[in-house]
Amino acid sequence: MKMIIQYNNRYQPLRNREKKKYPVTSRVPNYKALIPINLTSTRKVPSRESGFAVPKFMFINICSLAKTKNRVRAVVALEADLVNNDIDVCVVSESHLKPEMPDAVVTIHNYSIFRRDRSWEGRDMRAKGGVAIYVRNNLKVIDIYRSSLYELIGVTLLLPTGNRMSIYGFYHPPRHNYLESDLLDYLINISDDVLDKYPDTVIVCGGDLNSLDIKHLEELSGWDAMVDFSTRGNTCLDNCLTNRIDLFSKCYPFHMLTKTDHIGVILPAGTKLKPMRRKVEFRDCRKHRKEDFHKALAEEDWEDVSQSTNVNDAVNCLERKIMDHMNKCMPTKTVSISSSDPYWMSPLIKSLLKSKSRIARSQKDRLSLINKRISDVICQNRRNFRAL
């Protein structure tokens, strides 16, 4: 029996296939056939939703804001510490102030002070004690709370980011007539009231806590204590706690310029608040500008003003002539003022510094002249500030 086997062209044996030349190409993967795999990282990456800019804090026990040591007032030394460390909020324990002492005695330029003196409301008439909070003026304070039972003051801020922050500064003296558990319950209750209304509020509290049970406070509140070093001798008496530890960096100690037996604590921000800037328009009223203005007015022809028969026309003509000479001899200038500028920095100095930057280094005479002008204005501003 004869069998005939037929092969399909596609599957015929290789020896019977017609040899064809195919171009050699690289294989291209089919990405549509791949199975997507979600990869997760264990590294914590900050996001804009979870992190935002916060103030930089300082916590100190100054042992009297009104004292003078080595002919230097404590508040003056504190001002230098705030400026040198670029502090936004400072909590001061043992302010030793009395209600009859005005804020002007302990005021610091570009900061607002909020006090809770020990003898406030007449409940505790012992000497010393007290707590105060300095807040930089560019921060918006929307609420102030003073406790009538404890040396505690609270300040609520509305940050530029729109977030709320409640700051509690308190002093827990070594000798007290209350139970520590009552103080802890009181502190947690007032903070819970805030969080019930505004759950995203950032809580920061601290001061000279002495022998307060910090571990127990952490357990009750869920907050984190930030200070892990000694602040007086070999003990940690000053501390600060927060419910948003992710917004801050690690605390570090610093030695204050004024004499005290405590070491200060600085709580840096994870993301520092940017200085508030605003445009200011001012008129250059320096002496030589005024002399030019006086000369221009003396040489002006006022005949059309004096011979005018209409009062309104005469006034308008007079005003127009004066303003024309004023704008020519004493022009207006616009500069940017920052909330972090020192107290002696004025719009005029900003304008002079801007003019100085445009002068070539080879023009030494012009540089020397403008440097002298800047120095004179700075000295005058400092003298005027001390005279206040």
XYZ file of C-alpha atoms in Angstrom:
388
model
C 0.000 0.000 0.000
C 1.495 3.275 -1.070
C 1.220 6.220 1.384
C 1.617 9.806 0.272
C 2.478 12.299 2.999
C 1.984 15.995 2.293
C 3.620 18.704 4.379
C 2.264 22.122 4.997
C 4.632 24.831 3.858
C 4.850 26.124 7.427
C 5.745 22.794 9.015
C 7.668 21.034 6.311
C 11.009 19.590 7.294
C 13.911 21.981 7.420
C 15.783 20.143 4.691
C 12.894 20.647 2.287
C 12.321 24.327 3.186
C 13.498 27.009 0.929
C 16.212 28.874 2.648
C 15.247 32.537 3.098
C 17.328 35.348 4.331
C 15.744 37.135 7.319
C 17.157 40.377 8.692
C 18.783 40.061 12.106
C 16.918 42.298 14.552
C 17.047 42.661 18.339
C 14.097 41.336 20.268
C 11.770 44.069 21.538
C 9.971 43.187 24.790
C 6.216 43.471 24.930
C 5.621 45.795 27.885
C 1.873 45.227 27.716
C 2.402 41.640 28.764
C 4.364 42.596 31.881
C 2.750 42.322 35.305
C 3.033 45.573 37.305
C 4.559 45.227 40.770
C 4.115 47.991 43.354
C 7.406 48.744 45.054
C 7.302 50.361 48.500
C 10.170 51.986 50.342
C 10.696 51.755 54.094
C 12.418 55.147 54.121
C 10.190 57.940 55.462
C 9.827 60.643 52.845
C 8.320 63.941 54.003
C 5.418 65.250 52.001
C 3.838 68.658 51.687
C 0.659 67.353 53.255
C 2.370 66.067 56.416
C 5.154 68.630 56.853
C 5.110 72.424 56.881
C 7.207 75.292 58.132
C 7.120 75.992 61.885
C 8.781 78.527 64.222
C 12.164 78.045 65.845
C 11.896 77.841 69.652
C 14.057 78.745 72.623
C 13.391 77.626 76.210
C 15.339 79.312 79.020
C 15.337 79.879 82.769
C 16.652 83.413 83.034
C 16.301 83.911 86.822
C 14.747 87.400 86.431
C 14.149 89.376 83.269
C 14.596 92.665 85.120
C 18.029 91.996 86.621
C 21.311 93.633 85.636
C 24.594 91.694 85.690
C 27.964 93.240 84.886
C 26.170 96.454 83.869
C 24.201 94.557 81.206
C 20.438 94.215 81.534
C 19.150 90.668 81.211
C 16.594 91.651 78.585
C 19.337 93.231 76.442
C 21.393 90.030 76.609
C 18.284 88.003 75.789
C 17.628 90.183 72.749
C 21.133 89.441 71.497
C 20.515 85.699 71.975
C 17.250 85.871 70.036
C 18.804 87.785 67.153
C 21.983 85.695 66.974
C 20.041 82.414 66.939
C 17.175 83.661 64.722
C 14.518 82.658 67.271
C 10.805 83.015 66.517
C 9.341 82.038 69.911
C 11.059 82.149 73.313
C 9.590 80.645 76.499
C 11.098 82.241 79.620
C 10.799 80.577 83.032
C 11.331 82.431 86.318
C 10.709 85.859 84.863
C 10.465 87.316 88.418
C 8.110 90.041 87.189
C 5.287 91.644 89.129
C 1.978 92.832 87.677
C 2.760 96.476 88.449
C 5.874 96.316 86.248
C 4.963 97.458 82.697
C 5.865 95.469 79.599
C 8.012 98.373 78.380
C 10.667 97.465 80.967
C 11.282 94.059 79.376
C 10.231 94.706 75.789
C 12.377 93.445 72.903
C 12.314 95.063 69.487
C 10.343 93.118 66.877
C 8.882 90.784 69.551
C 5.661 90.813 71.574
C 5.730 89.641 75.185
C 2.948 87.688 76.909
C 3.289 87.306 80.679
C 1.878 85.192 83.454
C 3.415 86.600 86.638
C 3.359 84.501 89.788
C 1.266 87.024 91.736
C -1.215 87.412 88.875
C -4.768 87.467 90.298
C -3.250 87.439 93.819
C -3.377 83.653 94.294
C 0.341 83.169 94.969
C 2.088 86.149 96.548
C 5.502 84.507 96.888
C 8.455 86.275 95.276
C 10.136 85.226 92.037
C 8.600 82.593 89.728
C 6.508 83.509 86.717
C 6.643 82.662 83.020
C 6.637 84.714 79.813
C 6.572 84.066 76.066
C 8.206 86.261 73.426
C 6.688 85.926 69.939
C 8.158 87.510 66.826
C 5.864 90.187 65.432
C 5.517 88.572 62.007
C 3.607 85.661 63.613
C -0.135 86.121 64.055
C -1.382 85.551 67.620
C -5.080 84.641 67.624
C -5.608 83.589 71.260
C -3.981 84.030 74.688
C -4.691 81.829 77.707
C -3.543 82.434 81.294
C -4.127 79.832 83.964
C -5.427 81.049 87.318
C -4.271 77.863 89.089
C -0.751 77.300 87.786
C 2.158 79.328 86.418
C 1.102 78.549 82.870
C 0.381 80.683 79.824
C -0.785 79.593 76.393
C -0.492 81.376 73.049
C -2.198 80.183 69.862
C -0.626 81.114 66.536
C -1.999 81.051 63.025
C 1.046 80.171 60.942
C 1.590 81.605 57.441
C 0.801 78.123 56.110
C -2.703 78.332 57.628
C -1.969 75.768 60.351
C -2.700 76.412 64.015
C -0.121 76.027 66.770
C -0.767 76.178 70.522
C 2.264 77.010 72.674
C 2.185 76.443 76.439
C 4.934 77.802 78.631
C 4.850 76.839 82.285
C 7.063 76.838 85.343
C 6.788 73.954 87.812
C 8.597 75.200 90.958
C 10.402 72.847 93.342
C 8.024 73.898 96.146
C 4.362 73.905 95.228
C 1.019 73.511 96.968
C -0.689 71.295 94.397
C -0.516 67.696 93.259
C 1.564 66.964 90.179
C -1.210 64.740 88.871
C -3.589 67.715 88.975
C -1.153 69.789 86.904
C -0.787 67.013 84.330
C -4.547 66.515 84.075
C -5.051 70.270 83.738
C -2.491 70.559 80.940
C -3.924 67.601 79.041
C -7.503 68.844 79.429
C -6.826 72.306 77.992
C -4.884 70.821 75.081
C -7.629 68.249 74.440
C -10.192 71.052 74.298
C -8.143 72.671 71.543
C -7.660 69.415 69.639
C -11.384 68.633 69.830
C -12.136 71.860 67.943
C -9.059 71.839 65.689
C -7.662 68.281 65.409
C -4.641 69.315 63.311
C -3.335 71.820 65.872
C 0.366 71.512 66.684
C 1.005 71.433 70.443
C 4.328 72.643 71.872
C 4.792 73.037 75.611
C 7.809 73.420 77.844
C 9.732 75.370 80.417
C 11.516 74.704 83.694
C 9.689 71.564 84.834
C 12.083 70.606 87.662
C 11.077 67.185 89.064
C 7.905 66.735 87.011
C 7.401 63.139 85.849
C 8.038 63.586 82.126
C 7.593 59.886 81.324
C 4.155 59.899 82.900
C 3.240 63.039 80.949
C 4.351 61.345 77.721
C 2.188 58.311 78.507
C -0.886 60.392 79.325
C -0.642 62.812 76.417
C 1.086 60.844 73.671
C 3.551 63.696 73.235
C 7.298 63.307 72.810
C 9.901 64.917 75.072
C 12.636 66.544 73.001
C 15.444 67.262 75.495
C 17.901 64.445 76.225
C 20.728 66.398 77.890
C 21.348 68.070 81.248
C 20.255 71.671 81.644
C 21.466 72.312 85.196
C 24.385 70.375 86.605
C 23.797 66.701 85.868
C 20.010 66.907 85.779
C 17.523 67.739 83.054
C 15.235 70.365 84.575
C 14.186 72.172 81.381
C 12.253 70.270 78.742
C 9.796 70.679 75.889
C 7.217 68.316 74.425
C 5.217 68.228 71.203
C 2.593 66.120 69.476
C 4.285 66.620 66.072
C 7.891 65.556 66.526
C 8.192 65.149 62.742
C 8.045 68.942 62.280
C 11.148 69.649 64.355
C 14.824 68.806 64.414
C 16.841 67.601 67.382
C 17.142 69.936 70.379
C 20.556 71.269 71.318
C 21.887 73.261 74.299
C 23.327 76.763 74.279
C 24.873 79.071 76.874
C 23.007 82.325 77.395
C 24.791 85.664 77.463
C 23.179 86.641 80.757
C 24.291 85.007 83.990
C 22.117 82.050 85.025
C 22.615 78.570 86.454
C 20.619 76.934 83.645
C 21.569 75.986 80.107
C 19.174 77.134 77.423
C 17.407 74.812 74.993
C 16.869 75.507 71.291
C 14.257 73.526 69.367
C 15.023 73.955 65.641
C 12.324 73.709 63.025
C 12.431 70.939 60.465
C 11.424 73.534 57.879
C 12.087 77.077 59.048
C 9.519 79.796 58.525
C 10.515 82.243 55.828
C 10.840 85.893 56.855
C 7.870 88.085 56.056
C 8.750 90.601 53.347
C 6.859 93.717 52.340
C 7.421 96.574 49.942
C 7.900 99.996 51.542
C 7.804 103.303 49.706
C 9.607 106.222 51.353
C 10.870 109.677 50.460
C 14.592 110.469 50.629
C 14.742 113.239 53.243
C 18.478 113.484 53.816
C 19.986 116.912 54.510
C 21.357 117.582 51.022
C 18.000 116.574 49.533
C 16.208 119.073 51.760
C 18.680 121.792 50.817
C 18.037 121.161 47.118
C 14.307 121.302 47.772
C 14.627 124.601 49.661
C 16.718 126.078 46.869
C 14.196 125.019 44.224
C 11.339 126.619 46.147
C 13.311 129.843 46.580
C 14.031 130.082 42.852
C 10.479 129.260 41.774
C 8.315 131.937 40.175
C 5.106 132.144 42.237
C 3.505 134.954 40.238
C 0.821 132.765 38.652
C -0.210 131.619 42.145
C -0.440 135.107 43.654
C -2.260 136.586 40.661
C -4.846 133.816 40.406
C -8.406 135.112 40.911
C -9.837 131.733 41.919
C -8.903 130.219 45.286
C -9.148 126.628 44.084
C -6.978 127.327 41.055
C -4.391 129.041 43.253
C -4.295 126.116 45.701
C -4.036 123.538 42.920
C -1.241 125.482 41.219
C 0.631 125.880 44.500
C 0.298 122.188 45.325
C 1.401 121.138 41.834
C 4.537 123.290 41.959
C 5.511 122.047 45.426
C 4.951 118.377 44.536
C 6.910 118.707 41.290
C 9.933 120.084 43.145
C 9.548 117.531 45.936
C 9.468 114.600 43.526
C 12.497 115.995 41.719
C 14.637 116.902 44.753
C 13.352 114.300 47.236
C 12.250 111.340 45.101
C 10.326 108.363 46.471
C 12.042 104.979 46.537
C 10.737 101.458 47.038
C 12.619 98.802 49.007
C 11.830 95.401 50.504
C 11.745 95.135 54.300
C 12.123 91.737 56.007
C 10.889 90.742 59.457
C 14.357 89.343 60.196
C 16.104 92.686 59.646
C 17.901 94.189 62.681
C 16.302 97.125 64.466
C 18.667 99.677 62.900
C 17.844 98.593 59.348
C 15.695 101.321 57.805
C 14.362 101.800 54.259
C 17.021 104.455 53.680
C 19.832 102.020 54.518
C 18.278 99.448 52.188
C 18.253 102.014 49.405
C 21.863 103.032 50.066
C 22.993 99.405 50.070
C 21.207 98.897 46.767
C 22.989 101.926 45.310
C 26.310 100.695 46.672
C 25.933 97.355 44.873
C 25.837 99.213 41.536
C 29.142 101.022 42.094
C 32.215 99.429 40.535
C 35.025 98.445 42.875
C 37.432 100.625 40.946
C 35.507 103.761 42.011
C 37.006 103.879 45.480
C 36.045 107.494 46.179
C 32.342 106.849 45.567
C 32.467 103.661 47.619
C 34.156 105.471 50.491
C 31.551 108.233 50.405
C 28.540 105.916 50.381
C 30.071 103.705 53.085
C 30.372 106.766 55.299
C 26.748 107.683 54.618
C 25.588 104.164 55.490
C 27.656 104.152 58.681
C 26.276 107.542 59.756
C 22.669 106.461 59.218
C 23.195 103.199 61.142
C 24.743 105.075 64.080
C 21.882 107.572 64.081
C 19.272 104.792 64.025
C 20.963 103.064 66.959
C 21.051 106.286 68.968
C 17.394 106.945 68.236
C 16.467 103.396 69.292
C 18.342 103.651 72.607
C 16.615 106.962 73.314
C 13.168 105.351 73.145
